PDB file of C-alpha atoms in Angstrom:
ATOM      1  CA  MET J  74      20.688  -2.413  -7.617  1.00 60.00           C
ATOM      2  CA  PRO J  75      21.084  -2.803  -3.840  1.00 68.00           C
ATOM      3  CA  ARG J  76      18.813  -0.258  -2.056  1.00 75.00           C
ATOM      4  CA  ALA J  77      20.200   2.695   0.076  1.00 85.00           C
ATOM      5  CA  LEU J  78      20.262   2.387   3.876  1.00 91.00           C
ATOM      6  CA  LYS J  79      18.061   4.447   6.250  1.00 94.00           C
ATOM      7  CA  VAL J  80      18.426   4.568   9.785  1.00 96.00           C
ATOM      8  CA  PHE J  81      15.372   4.101  12.136  1.00 97.00           C
ATOM      9  CA  ARG J  82      14.611   4.503  15.812  1.00 96.00           C
ATOM     10  CA  THR J  83      12.195   3.037  18.498  1.00 95.00           C
ATOM     11  CA  PRO J  84      12.340   3.649  21.986  1.00 93.00           C
ATOM     12  CA  ILE J  85      13.327   0.464  24.429  1.00 89.00           C
ATOM     13  CA  GLY J  86      12.987   1.123  28.012  1.00 83.00           C
ATOM     14  CA  PHE J  87      15.073   3.920  28.815  1.00 85.00           C
ATOM     15  CA  HIS J  88      17.104   3.906  25.647  1.00 90.00           C
ATOM     16  CA  ASP J  89      16.776   4.562  22.033  1.00 93.00           C
ATOM     17  CA  ALA J  90      17.413   1.747  19.636  1.00 94.00           C
ATOM     18  CA  TYR J  91      18.888   2.426  16.229  1.00 97.00           C
ATOM     19  CA  VAL J  92      19.311   0.357  13.395  1.00 95.00           C
ATOM     20  CA  ALA J  93      20.757   0.942   9.720  1.00 95.00           C
ATOM     21  CA  ALA J  94      18.483  -1.100   6.998  1.00 95.00           C
ATOM     22  CA  PRO J  95      17.030  -0.522   3.583  1.00 93.00           C
ATOM     23  CA  THR J  96      13.330  -1.114   4.684  1.00 94.00           C
ATOM     24  CA  LYS J  97      11.218  -0.702   7.741  1.00 94.00           C
ATOM     25  CA  LYS J  98      10.725  -4.397   7.555  1.00 94.00           C
ATOM     26  CA  ALA J  99      14.281  -5.048   7.958  1.00 94.00           C
ATOM     27  CA  ALA J 100      14.483  -2.743  10.972  1.00 94.00           C
ATOM     28  CA  LEU J 101      11.520  -4.539  12.616  1.00 95.00           C
ATOM     29  CA  GLU J 102      13.209  -7.832  12.258  1.00 95.00           C
ATOM     30  CA  ALA J 103      16.646  -6.126  13.732  1.00 93.00           C
ATOM     31  CA  TRP J 104      14.628  -5.179  16.631  1.00 93.00           C
ATOM     32  CA  GLY J 105      12.928  -8.415  17.031  1.00 93.00           C
ATOM     33  CA  SER J 106       9.606  -7.223  16.607  1.00 90.00           C
ATOM     34  CA  THR J 107       6.670  -8.819  15.326  1.00 90.00           C
ATOM     35  CA  HIS J 108       4.362  -5.899  15.182  1.00 91.00           C
ATOM     36  CA  ASP J 109       4.281  -2.985  13.121  1.00 92.00           C
ATOM     37  CA  LEU J 110       5.976  -0.149  15.180  1.00 92.00           C
ATOM     38  CA  PHE J 111       5.839   2.380  12.784  1.00 93.00           C
ATOM     39  CA  ALA J 112       2.050   2.127  12.376  1.00 92.00           C
ATOM     40  CA  ARG J 113       1.741   2.399  15.837  1.00 90.00           C
ATOM     41  CA  GLY J 114       3.908   5.611  15.814  1.00 92.00           C
ATOM     42  CA  ILE J 115       6.616   4.359  18.071  1.00 91.00           C
ATOM     43  CA  ALA J 116       9.123   4.071  15.417  1.00 93.00           C
ATOM     44  CA  GLU J 117      10.388   6.560  13.200  1.00 95.00           C
ATOM     45  CA  ILE J 118      13.236   7.385  10.539  1.00 95.00           C
ATOM     46  CA  VAL J 119      16.195   9.478  11.575  1.00 94.00           C
ATOM     47  CA  THR J 120      17.839  11.916   9.303  1.00 93.00           C
ATOM     48  CA  ASP J 121      20.010  13.744  11.684  1.00 93.00           C
ATOM     49  CA  PRO J 122      23.802  13.162  10.763  1.00 93.00           C
ATOM     50  CA  ALA J 123      24.940  13.201  14.186  1.00 91.00           C
ATOM     51  CA  LEU J 124      22.442  10.193  15.054  1.00 93.00           C
ATOM     52  CA  THR J 125      23.111   8.297  11.932  1.00 93.00           C
ATOM     53  CA  GLU J 126      26.582   8.221  11.735  1.00 93.00           C
ATOM     54  CA  GLU J 127      27.248   5.250  14.057  1.00 93.00           C
ATOM     55  CA  PRO J 128      24.226   2.962  12.826  1.00 93.00           C
ATOM     56  CA  LEU J 129      25.348   3.654   9.293  1.00 94.00           C
ATOM     57  CA  ALA J 130      28.862   2.209  10.063  1.00 93.00           C
ATOM     58  CA  SER J 131      27.223  -0.876  11.159  1.00 92.00           C
ATOM     59  CA  PRO J 132      24.258  -1.893   8.801  1.00 92.00           C
ATOM     60  CA  GLY J 133      22.009  -4.259  10.501  1.00 92.00           C
ATOM     61  CA  LYS J 134      23.440  -3.772  14.121  1.00 94.00           C
ATOM     62  CA  VAL J 135      21.085  -2.164  16.960  1.00 94.00           C
ATOM     63  CA  ILE J 136      22.852   0.614  18.325  1.00 94.00           C
ATOM     64  CA  LYS J 137      21.293   1.857  21.900  1.00 93.00           C
ATOM     65  CA  ARG J 138      21.625   5.399  23.328  1.00 90.00           C
ATOM     66  CA  SER J 139      20.421   6.141  26.666  1.00 85.00           C
ATOM     67  CA  ARG J 140      17.858   8.776  26.961  1.00 77.00           C
ATOM     68  CA  GLY J 141      18.493  11.731  29.412  1.00 61.00           C
ATOM     69  CA  THR J 142      20.663  11.251  32.994  1.00 57.00           C
ATOM     70  CA  THR J 143      19.812   8.846  35.586  1.00 56.00           C
ATOM     71  CA  ALA J 144      17.871  11.432  37.623  1.00 55.00           C
ATOM     72  CA  GLU J 145      15.711  12.400  34.737  1.00 51.00           C
ATOM     73  CA  GLN J 146      14.852   8.769  34.047  1.00 51.00           C
ATOM     74  CA  ILE J 147      13.782   8.320  37.817  1.00 55.00           C
ATOM     75  CA  ALA J 148      11.824  11.272  37.661  1.00 54.00           C
ATOM     76  CA  ALA J 149       9.917   9.896  34.572  1.00 48.00           C
ATOM     77  CA  LEU J 150       8.949   6.906  36.490  1.00 48.00           C
ATOM     78  CA  PRO J 151       5.076   7.071  37.650  1.00 50.00           C
ATOM     79  CA  ALA J 152       4.715   8.611  41.119  1.00 49.00           C
ATOM     80  CA  VAL J 153       3.625   6.012  43.790  1.00 44.00           C
ATOM     81  CA  GLU J 154       0.232   6.041  45.012  1.00 42.00           C
ATOM     82  CA  ARG J 155      -0.325   7.698  48.276  1.00 42.00           C
ATOM     83  CA  PRO J 156      -2.201   6.103  50.938  1.00 40.00           C
ATOM     84  CA  ASP J 157      -5.995   6.615  51.019  1.00 45.00           C
ATOM     85  CA  ARG J 158      -5.814   9.642  53.449  1.00 43.00           C
ATOM     86  CA  ALA J 159      -3.233  11.325  51.123  1.00 40.00           C
ATOM     87  CA  ALA J 160      -5.213  10.446  47.763  1.00 42.00           C
ATOM     88  CA  ASN J 161      -8.141  11.990  49.461  1.00 46.00           C
ATOM     89  CA  ALA J 162      -6.188  15.148  50.171  1.00 43.00           C
ATOM     90  CA  ASP J 163      -8.271  16.945  47.676  1.00 44.00           C
ATOM     91  CA  GLU J 164     -11.376  16.556  49.990  1.00 44.00           C
ATOM     92  CA  GLU J 165     -11.262  19.106  52.533  1.00 44.00           C
ATOM     93  CA  GLU J 166     -10.718  17.546  56.210  1.00 44.00           C
ATOM     94  CA  PRO J 167     -14.246  18.223  57.881  1.00 45.00           C
ATOM     95  CA  GLU J 168     -13.459  21.071  60.917  1.00 46.00           C
ATOM     96  CA  ARG J 169     -13.041  19.961  64.551  1.00 48.00           C
ATOM     97  CA  SER J 170     -15.957  21.211  66.800  1.00 47.00           C
ATOM     98  CA  VAL J 171     -14.665  23.116  69.299  1.00 46.00           C
ATOM     99  CA  PRO J 172     -16.750  23.595  72.337  1.00 48.00           C
ATOM    100  CA  THR J 173     -17.941  27.385  72.569  1.00 49.00           C
ATOM    101  CA  LYS J 174     -20.176  28.677  75.358  1.00 49.00           C
ATOM    102  CA  GLY J 175     -22.065  30.338  72.544  1.00 49.00           C
ATOM    103  CA  LYS J 176     -23.974  28.505  69.972  1.00 48.00           C
ATOM    104  CA  PRO J 177     -21.994  26.353  67.373  1.00 48.00           C
ATOM    105  CA  LYS J 178     -21.574  27.530  64.094  1.00 52.00           C
ATOM    106  CA  SER J 179     -23.542  26.606  61.132  1.00 51.00           C
ATOM    107  CA  SER J 180     -21.765  24.784  58.162  1.00 51.00           C
ATOM    108  CA  LYS J 181     -24.704  25.209  55.761  1.00 55.00           C
ATOM    109  CA  GLY J 182     -22.890  28.474  53.976  1.00 58.00           C
ATOM    110  CA  LYS J 183     -19.665  26.464  53.395  1.00 67.00           C
ATOM    111  CA  THR J 184     -18.587  26.184  49.451  1.00 75.00           C
ATOM    112  CA  PRO J 185     -17.578  22.539  48.663  1.00 73.00           C
ATOM    113  CA  PRO J 186     -14.286  22.385  46.860  1.00 77.00           C
ATOM    114  CA  LYS J 187     -14.395  22.195  42.982  1.00 76.00           C
ATOM    115  CA  PRO J 188     -13.275  19.012  41.531  1.00 78.00           C
ATOM    116  CA  LYS J 189      -9.974  19.105  39.541  1.00 79.00           C
ATOM    117  CA  ALA J 190     -10.444  19.555  35.814  1.00 79.00           C
ATOM    118  CA  LYS J 191      -9.332  16.643  34.198  1.00 81.00           C
ATOM    119  CA  PRO J 192      -6.233  17.448  31.707  1.00 84.00           C
ATOM    120  CA  LYS J 193      -6.916  16.961  28.072  1.00 84.00           C
ATOM    121  CA  PRO J 194      -5.621  13.905  26.244  1.00 84.00           C
ATOM    122  CA  PRO J 195      -2.741  14.519  24.043  1.00 85.00           C
ATOM    123  CA  PRO J 196      -3.582  14.766  20.356  1.00 87.00           C
ATOM    124  CA  PRO J 197      -2.975  11.611  18.176  1.00 87.00           C
ATOM    125  CA  ARG J 198       0.547  11.084  16.469  1.00 85.00           C
ATOM    126  CA  PRO J 199      -0.016  11.788  12.499  1.00 88.00           C
ATOM    127  CA  SER J 200      -0.033   8.564  10.557  1.00 82.00           C
ATOM    128  CA  PRO J 201       2.864   7.746   8.280  1.00 80.00           C
ATOM    129  CA  ASP J 202       0.840   5.696   6.085  1.00 82.00           C
ATOM    130  CA  ALA J 203       0.777   8.360   3.065  1.00 87.00           C
ATOM    131  CA  LEU J 204       4.635   8.845   3.493  1.00 82.00           C
ATOM    132  CA  GLU J 205       5.173   4.941   3.035  1.00 76.00           C
ATOM    133  CA  ALA J 206       2.457   4.995   0.173  1.00 82.00           C
ATOM    134  CA  ALA J 207       4.727   7.743  -1.494  1.00 82.00           C
ATOM    135  CA  GLU J 208       8.076   6.045  -0.768  1.00 79.00           C
ATOM    136  CA  ALA J 209       6.524   2.844  -2.147  1.00 79.00           C
ATOM    137  CA  GLU J 210       5.355   4.511  -5.116  1.00 84.00           C
ATOM    138  CA  LEU J 211       8.615   6.453  -5.960  1.00 80.00           C
ATOM    139  CA  GLU J 212      10.516   2.949  -5.856  1.00 78.00           C
ATOM    140  CA  THR J 213       8.188   1.534  -8.181  1.00 78.00           C
ATOM    141  CA  ALA J 214       8.435   4.478 -10.674  1.00 83.00           C
ATOM    142  CA  LYS J 215      12.491   3.855 -10.179  1.00 85.00           C
ATOM    143  CA  ARG J 216      12.368   0.329 -11.074  1.00 84.00           C
ATOM    144  CA  ARG J 217      10.224   0.705 -13.890  1.00 90.00           C
ATOM    145  CA  HIS J 218      12.123   3.760 -15.303  1.00 76.00           C
ATOM    146  CA  GLU J 219      15.099   1.403 -15.152  1.00 86.00           C
ATOM    147  CA  GLU J 220      13.189  -1.180 -17.006  1.00 83.00           C
ATOM    148  CA  ASP J 221      12.288   1.085 -19.555  1.00 86.00           C
ATOM    149  CA  ASP J 222      15.921   2.360 -20.069  1.00 84.00           C
ATOM    150  CA  ARG J 223      17.294  -1.325 -20.262  1.00 89.00           C
ATOM    151  CA  ALA J 224      14.530  -2.289 -22.731  1.00 87.00           C
ATOM    152  CA  LEU J 225      15.524   0.678 -25.154  1.00 82.00           C
ATOM    153  CA  ALA J 226      19.072   0.341 -24.949  1.00 85.00           C
ATOM    154  CA  ARG J 227      18.477  -3.537 -26.403  1.00 91.00           C
ATOM    155  CA  GLU J 228      16.193  -1.776 -29.281  1.00 89.00           C
ATOM    156  CA  GLN J 229      18.781   0.500 -29.852  1.00 90.00           C
ATOM    157  CA  ALA J 230      21.756  -2.314 -30.088  1.00 87.00           C
ATOM    158  CA  ALA J 231      19.334  -4.420 -32.151  1.00 88.00           C
ATOM    159  CA  LEU J 232      18.664  -1.299 -34.684  1.00 75.00           C
ATOM    160  CA  ASP J 233      22.555  -0.515 -34.723  1.00 85.00           C
ATOM    161  CA  ARG J 234      23.058  -4.262 -35.955  1.00 90.00           C
ATOM    162  CA  ARG J 235      20.396  -3.704 -38.324  1.00 89.00           C
ATOM    163  CA  ARG J 236      22.097  -0.909 -39.771  1.00 88.00           C
ATOM    164  CA  ARG J 237      25.303  -2.321 -40.111  1.00 91.00           C
ATOM    165  CA  ASP J 238      23.937  -5.379 -41.805  1.00 87.00           C
ATOM    166  CA  LEU J 239      21.583  -3.435 -44.270  1.00 82.00           C
ATOM    167  CA  GLU J 240      24.793  -1.103 -44.995  1.00 90.00           C
ATOM    168  CA  ARG J 241      27.170  -4.298 -45.883  1.00 90.00           C
ATOM    169  CA  THR J 242      24.194  -5.517 -47.907  1.00 89.00           C
ATOM    170  CA  GLN J 243      23.659  -2.166 -50.032  1.00 91.00           C
ATOM    171  CA  ALA J 244      27.342  -1.636 -50.459  1.00 90.00           C
ATOM    172  CA  ALA J 245      27.767  -5.164 -51.910  1.00 92.00           C
ATOM    173  CA  GLU J 246      24.659  -4.679 -54.392  1.00 91.00           C
ATOM    174  CA  ARG J 247      26.143  -1.305 -55.366  1.00 92.00           C
ATOM    175  CA  ALA J 248      29.443  -3.012 -56.089  1.00 90.00           C
ATOM    176  CA  LYS J 249      27.868  -5.736 -57.933  1.00 92.00           C
ATOM    177  CA  LEU J 250      25.895  -3.406 -60.047  1.00 81.00           C
ATOM    178  CA  GLN J 251      28.748  -0.981 -60.530  1.00 93.00           C
ATOM    179  CA  ALA J 252      30.329  -4.036 -62.066  1.00 92.00           C
ATOM    180  CA  ALA J 253      28.072  -4.996 -64.247  1.00 92.00           C
ATOM    181  CA  LEU J 254      27.691  -1.323 -65.505  1.00 87.00           C
ATOM    182  CA  ASP J 255      31.327  -1.092 -66.256  1.00 92.00           C
ATOM    183  CA  ARG J 256      31.239  -4.355 -68.190  1.00 92.00           C
ATOM    184  CA  ALA J 257      28.407  -3.008 -70.011  1.00 92.00           C
ATOM    185  CA  ASP J 258      30.029   0.174 -70.716  1.00 91.00           C
ATOM    186  CA  THR J 259      33.341  -1.715 -72.019  1.00 93.00           C
ATOM    187  CA  ALA J 260      31.287  -4.005 -74.403  1.00 93.00           C
ATOM    188  CA  TYR J 261      29.196  -0.895 -75.955  1.00 92.00           C
ATOM    189  CA  ALA J 262      32.781   1.149 -76.064  1.00 92.00           C
ATOM    190  CA  ALA J 263      34.067  -1.950 -78.335  1.00 92.00           C
ATOM    191  CA  ALA J 264      31.009  -2.699 -80.472  1.00 92.00           C
ATOM    192  CA  LEU J 265      30.795   1.066 -81.367  1.00 85.00           C
ATOM    193  CA  LYS J 266      34.286   1.038 -82.351  1.00 86.00           C
ATOM    194  CA  ARG J 267      33.905  -1.875 -84.453  1.00 87.00           C
ATOM    195  CA  TRP J 268      30.557  -0.355 -85.897  1.00 88.00           C
ATOM    196  CA  ARG J 269      32.523   2.800 -86.648  1.00 84.00           C
ATOM    197  CA  ALA J 270      35.356   1.047 -88.316  1.00 87.00           C
ATOM    198  CA  ALA J 271      32.844  -0.891 -90.576  1.00 88.00           C
ATOM    199  CA  ARG J 272      31.232   1.992 -91.491  1.00 82.00           C
ATOM    200  CA  SER J 273      34.526   3.876 -92.627  1.00 84.00           C
ATOM    201  CA  GLY J 274      35.690   0.591 -94.640  1.00 76.00           C
ATOM    202  CA  ASP J 275      32.119   0.668 -96.440  1.00 74.00           C
ATOM    203  CA  GLU J 276      32.511   4.176 -97.494  1.00 70.00           C
ATOM    204  CA  ASP J 277      36.078   3.584 -99.142  1.00 63.00           C
TER     205      ASP J 277
END
């Protein structure tokens, strides 16, 4: 029984690559990947009918779809580093001393700028290991159940043949015994008739 097709997706550059395949291994082969992209969390199963229609129409063929507009793709590029002066913009530029007639102002009471807090790293992508294990167990159970059904059908067919053979043997045996009974009954009736006739002759 051929396995049902599923649609898988992985990002390639500014595109999403879709492919309809029976297994994740087949999808990785279609993408030409030698790494388990699913375990790394950069490939997934797609169930949206609007996204699965075209790949399902061409199983095994990689379908690429652009992600966003050109402007959005350019905006997603990493920002170019600024010169050293711009990179140090967070540091406050020292004030230029302006000559005054009075005493110069002291900078001891000046508060230094606070360093910017580093953004928290995003949480890790959930592992699909449990889902894949459940899928594998379900497929194994289905194959085992199908084999059990076939074995039961073979046993039932053998029992049906035995029943038919037994019914034919029993019918033949009953017919044979019935014929013997009929012959014994006929012989007994004839003997009884002769006995009665002989008895009545003796009485005369």
